[in-house]
Amino acid sequence: KYLAMTGITAGIKDSEVDLGDALVFQYSWDYNAGKIKQNNNKEKVFEVDMRQEKLDNNLYLNFDNLKRDVQFLFNTYNRYKPSKPSTLLKIHIGHVASGAAVIANESIAKEVKDQARKLLGIEMEGYGIFCSANNAIEPKPIPLVIKSVCDYADENKNDDIQDYAAYTSAQILY
């Protein structure tokens, strides 16, 4: 019935997300899709071709309720004993962009952020999950992607909390 994926994602700096927070993809698109051309000043210009895929409304309502379950979020955070962030687990539902490359450059992350002012994260596979489900033959599975923030797609990118992020996203799906 569902085509689901969990994992890790980069969060957007200066947004509402903290390291370790889980992102439920409400809207997803390929941030690389579009047209590259030159403007009158011979500068490179990228025009995004945003074809968003959207989370099922019933799933949205379920996760909107789950993000308010303080006891579940605290218990999920508390059960994980190895290295984890100091901030308690939160769930955010919103815009997450997908692309073909791991980003460890703040200026490139900002370019993707410029495509959607409410962008929460950047990752590589989520849009593919939505497209695969939405273009499948009947009965179509319902796509769902949940990933937790392990870095901010900048020069400080590291693997310190990747295991924690993978754990929390899987626990939220479960």
Short mmCIF file of C-alpha atoms in Angstrom, two decimals:
data_model
loop_
_atom_site.label_atom_id
_atom_site.label_comp_id
_atom_site.label_asym_id
_atom_site.label_seq_id
_atom_site.Cartn_x
_atom_site.Cartn_y
_atom_site.Cartn_z
CA LYS A 1 0.00 0.00 0.00
CA TYR A 2 2.91 2.36 0.71
CA LEU A 3 6.28 3.06 -0.84
CA ALA A 4 8.29 4.48 2.03
CA MET A 5 11.86 5.58 2.61
CA THR A 6 13.69 6.69 5.73
CA GLY A 7 17.21 8.00 6.10
CA ILE A 8 19.31 11.11 6.48
CA THR A 9 19.11 14.57 4.96
CA ALA A 10 20.80 17.93 5.11
CA GLY A 11 18.80 20.61 6.87
CA ILE A 12 18.65 24.22 5.82
CA LYS A 13 20.67 26.59 7.97
CA ASP A 14 18.68 29.45 9.49
CA SER A 15 15.42 27.53 9.11
CA GLU A 16 13.37 26.05 11.92
CA VAL A 17 15.17 22.68 11.86
CA ASP A 18 17.82 21.55 14.33
CA LEU A 19 20.32 18.75 13.88
CA GLY A 20 18.51 15.47 14.52
CA ASP A 21 15.03 16.76 13.64
CA ALA A 22 12.90 14.57 11.37
CA LEU A 23 11.49 15.90 8.10
CA VAL A 24 8.32 14.44 6.62
CA PHE A 25 8.29 15.38 2.95
CA GLN A 26 5.10 17.30 2.22
CA TYR A 27 6.45 18.61 -1.10
CA SER A 28 9.40 17.25 -3.06
CA TRP A 29 10.97 18.19 -6.40
CA ASP A 30 14.20 17.80 -8.35
CA TYR A 31 16.15 21.01 -7.74
CA ASN A 32 18.38 20.24 -10.75
CA ALA A 33 15.48 20.20 -13.25
CA GLY A 34 15.26 23.32 -15.36
CA LYS A 35 17.08 25.39 -17.93
CA ILE A 36 20.52 27.00 -17.78
CA LYS A 37 20.95 30.05 -19.96
CA GLN A 38 22.70 33.41 -20.09
CA ASN A 39 21.12 36.74 -19.28
CA ASN A 40 21.91 39.99 -21.13
CA ASN A 41 25.06 40.45 -19.02
CA LYS A 42 26.38 37.02 -20.13
CA GLU A 43 25.85 35.67 -16.60
CA LYS A 44 24.67 32.11 -16.02
CA VAL A 45 21.00 31.94 -15.02
CA PHE A 46 19.18 28.80 -13.87
CA GLU A 47 15.42 28.67 -14.33
CA VAL A 48 13.99 25.87 -12.20
CA ASP A 49 11.28 23.64 -13.65
CA MET A 50 9.56 22.85 -10.37
CA ARG A 51 7.32 19.83 -10.67
CA GLN A 52 6.38 19.16 -7.09
CA GLU A 53 5.11 15.87 -5.77
CA LYS A 54 2.87 16.08 -2.69
CA LEU A 55 2.26 14.00 0.43
CA ASP A 56 -1.11 12.25 0.72
CA ASN A 57 -3.51 14.38 2.82
CA ASN A 58 -4.40 11.54 5.22
CA LEU A 59 -0.71 10.92 5.90
CA TYR A 60 -0.23 14.64 6.44
CA LEU A 61 -2.93 14.65 9.12
CA ASN A 62 -1.43 11.59 10.84
CA PHE A 63 2.04 13.13 10.99
CA ASP A 64 0.62 16.48 12.03
CA ASN A 65 -0.81 14.68 15.08
CA LEU A 66 2.36 12.66 15.70
CA LYS A 67 4.56 15.76 15.78
CA ARG A 68 2.56 16.91 18.84
CA ASP A 69 3.11 13.62 20.71
CA VAL A 70 5.73 14.93 23.12
CA GLN A 71 6.02 11.62 24.99
CA PHE A 72 6.71 9.65 21.78
CA LEU A 73 9.34 12.18 20.66
CA PHE A 74 11.02 12.23 24.10
CA ASN A 75 11.06 8.42 24.36
CA THR A 76 12.49 8.06 20.84
CA TYR A 77 15.23 10.57 21.66
CA ASN A 78 15.93 9.05 25.08
CA ARG A 79 16.15 5.40 23.89
CA TYR A 80 19.09 6.20 21.62
CA LYS A 81 22.25 5.98 23.73
CA PRO A 82 25.20 6.69 21.40
CA SER A 83 26.16 10.17 20.19
CA LYS A 84 23.16 12.42 19.53
CA PRO A 85 22.38 16.14 19.40
CA SER A 86 21.55 18.03 22.59
CA THR A 87 18.19 19.21 21.22
CA LEU A 88 15.13 17.01 21.65
CA LEU A 89 13.61 15.36 18.60
CA LYS A 90 11.02 17.33 16.62
CA ILE A 91 9.06 16.46 13.48
CA HIS A 92 8.64 19.03 10.69
CA ILE A 93 6.36 18.59 7.69
CA GLY A 94 7.27 20.61 4.63
CA HIS A 95 9.37 21.22 1.53
CA VAL A 96 12.43 19.03 0.87
CA ALA A 97 14.33 19.23 -2.43
CA SER A 98 16.08 16.28 -4.10
CA GLY A 99 19.14 16.41 -6.31
CA ALA A 100 21.88 14.25 -7.80
CA ALA A 101 24.78 15.25 -5.54
CA VAL A 102 25.72 15.37 -1.87
CA ILE A 103 26.13 19.05 -1.02
CA ALA A 104 28.84 20.31 1.33
CA ASN A 105 28.83 23.93 0.18
CA GLU A 106 26.78 26.67 1.82
CA SER A 107 26.47 28.78 -1.33
CA ILE A 108 25.05 25.87 -3.35
CA ALA A 109 22.62 25.08 -0.51
CA LYS A 110 21.52 28.73 -0.64
CA GLU A 111 20.88 28.45 -4.39
CA VAL A 112 18.56 25.51 -3.73
CA LYS A 113 16.94 27.41 -0.85
CA ASP A 114 16.20 30.27 -3.26
CA GLN A 115 13.86 27.90 -5.14
CA ALA A 116 11.47 27.64 -2.17
CA ARG A 117 11.39 30.06 0.74
CA LYS A 118 10.03 27.40 3.14
CA LEU A 119 12.66 24.77 2.25
CA LEU A 120 13.54 22.52 5.21
CA GLY A 121 16.07 20.13 3.68
CA ILE A 122 18.07 18.87 0.71
CA GLU A 123 18.69 15.20 -0.11
CA MET A 124 19.05 12.79 -3.02
CA GLU A 125 16.27 10.18 -3.29
CA GLY A 126 12.90 11.45 -2.02
CA TYR A 127 11.61 12.86 -5.29
CA GLY A 128 12.34 9.52 -6.94
CA ILE A 129 10.17 7.74 -4.37
CA PHE A 130 7.27 10.12 -5.05
CA CYS A 131 7.64 9.85 -8.84
CA SER A 132 7.92 6.05 -8.75
CA ALA A 133 4.77 5.68 -6.66
CA ASN A 134 2.76 8.29 -8.52
CA ASN A 135 3.64 6.81 -11.93
CA ALA A 136 3.13 3.16 -10.97
CA ILE A 137 0.34 1.08 -12.41
CA GLU A 138 -2.73 0.31 -10.30
CA PRO A 139 -2.87 -0.22 -7.45
CA LYS A 140 -0.58 2.78 -6.94
CA PRO A 141 1.34 2.78 -3.67
CA ILE A 142 1.16 5.90 -1.51
CA PRO A 143 4.62 7.54 -1.28
CA LEU A 144 6.09 8.57 2.07
CA VAL A 145 9.58 9.89 2.80
CA ILE A 146 10.89 10.66 6.28
CA LYS A 147 14.50 11.69 6.79
CA SER A 148 16.28 13.23 9.76
CA VAL A 149 18.77 16.09 9.64
CA CYS A 150 22.41 15.09 10.11
CA ASP A 151 24.13 18.24 8.78
CA TYR A 152 23.48 21.59 7.07
CA ALA A 153 25.00 20.93 3.60
CA ASP A 154 27.95 23.18 4.42
CA GLU A 155 31.70 22.92 4.96
CA ASN A 156 31.11 21.51 8.48
CA LYS A 157 29.41 18.39 7.06
CA ASN A 158 30.43 15.24 8.95
CA ASP A 159 29.11 11.81 9.91
CA ASP A 160 28.76 12.42 13.67
CA ILE A 161 24.98 11.94 13.98
CA GLN A 162 24.13 10.00 10.82
CA ASP A 163 23.31 6.87 12.84
CA TYR A 164 21.03 8.84 15.16
CA ALA A 165 19.27 10.47 12.19
CA ALA A 166 18.72 7.11 10.50
CA TYR A 167 17.38 5.68 13.77
CA THR A 168 14.88 8.51 14.40
CA SER A 169 13.49 8.51 10.86
CA ALA A 170 12.96 4.74 11.02
CA GLN A 171 11.29 4.98 14.44
CA ILE A 172 8.90 7.64 13.17
CA LEU A 173 7.96 5.48 10.18
CA TYR A 174 7.45 2.48 12.46
#
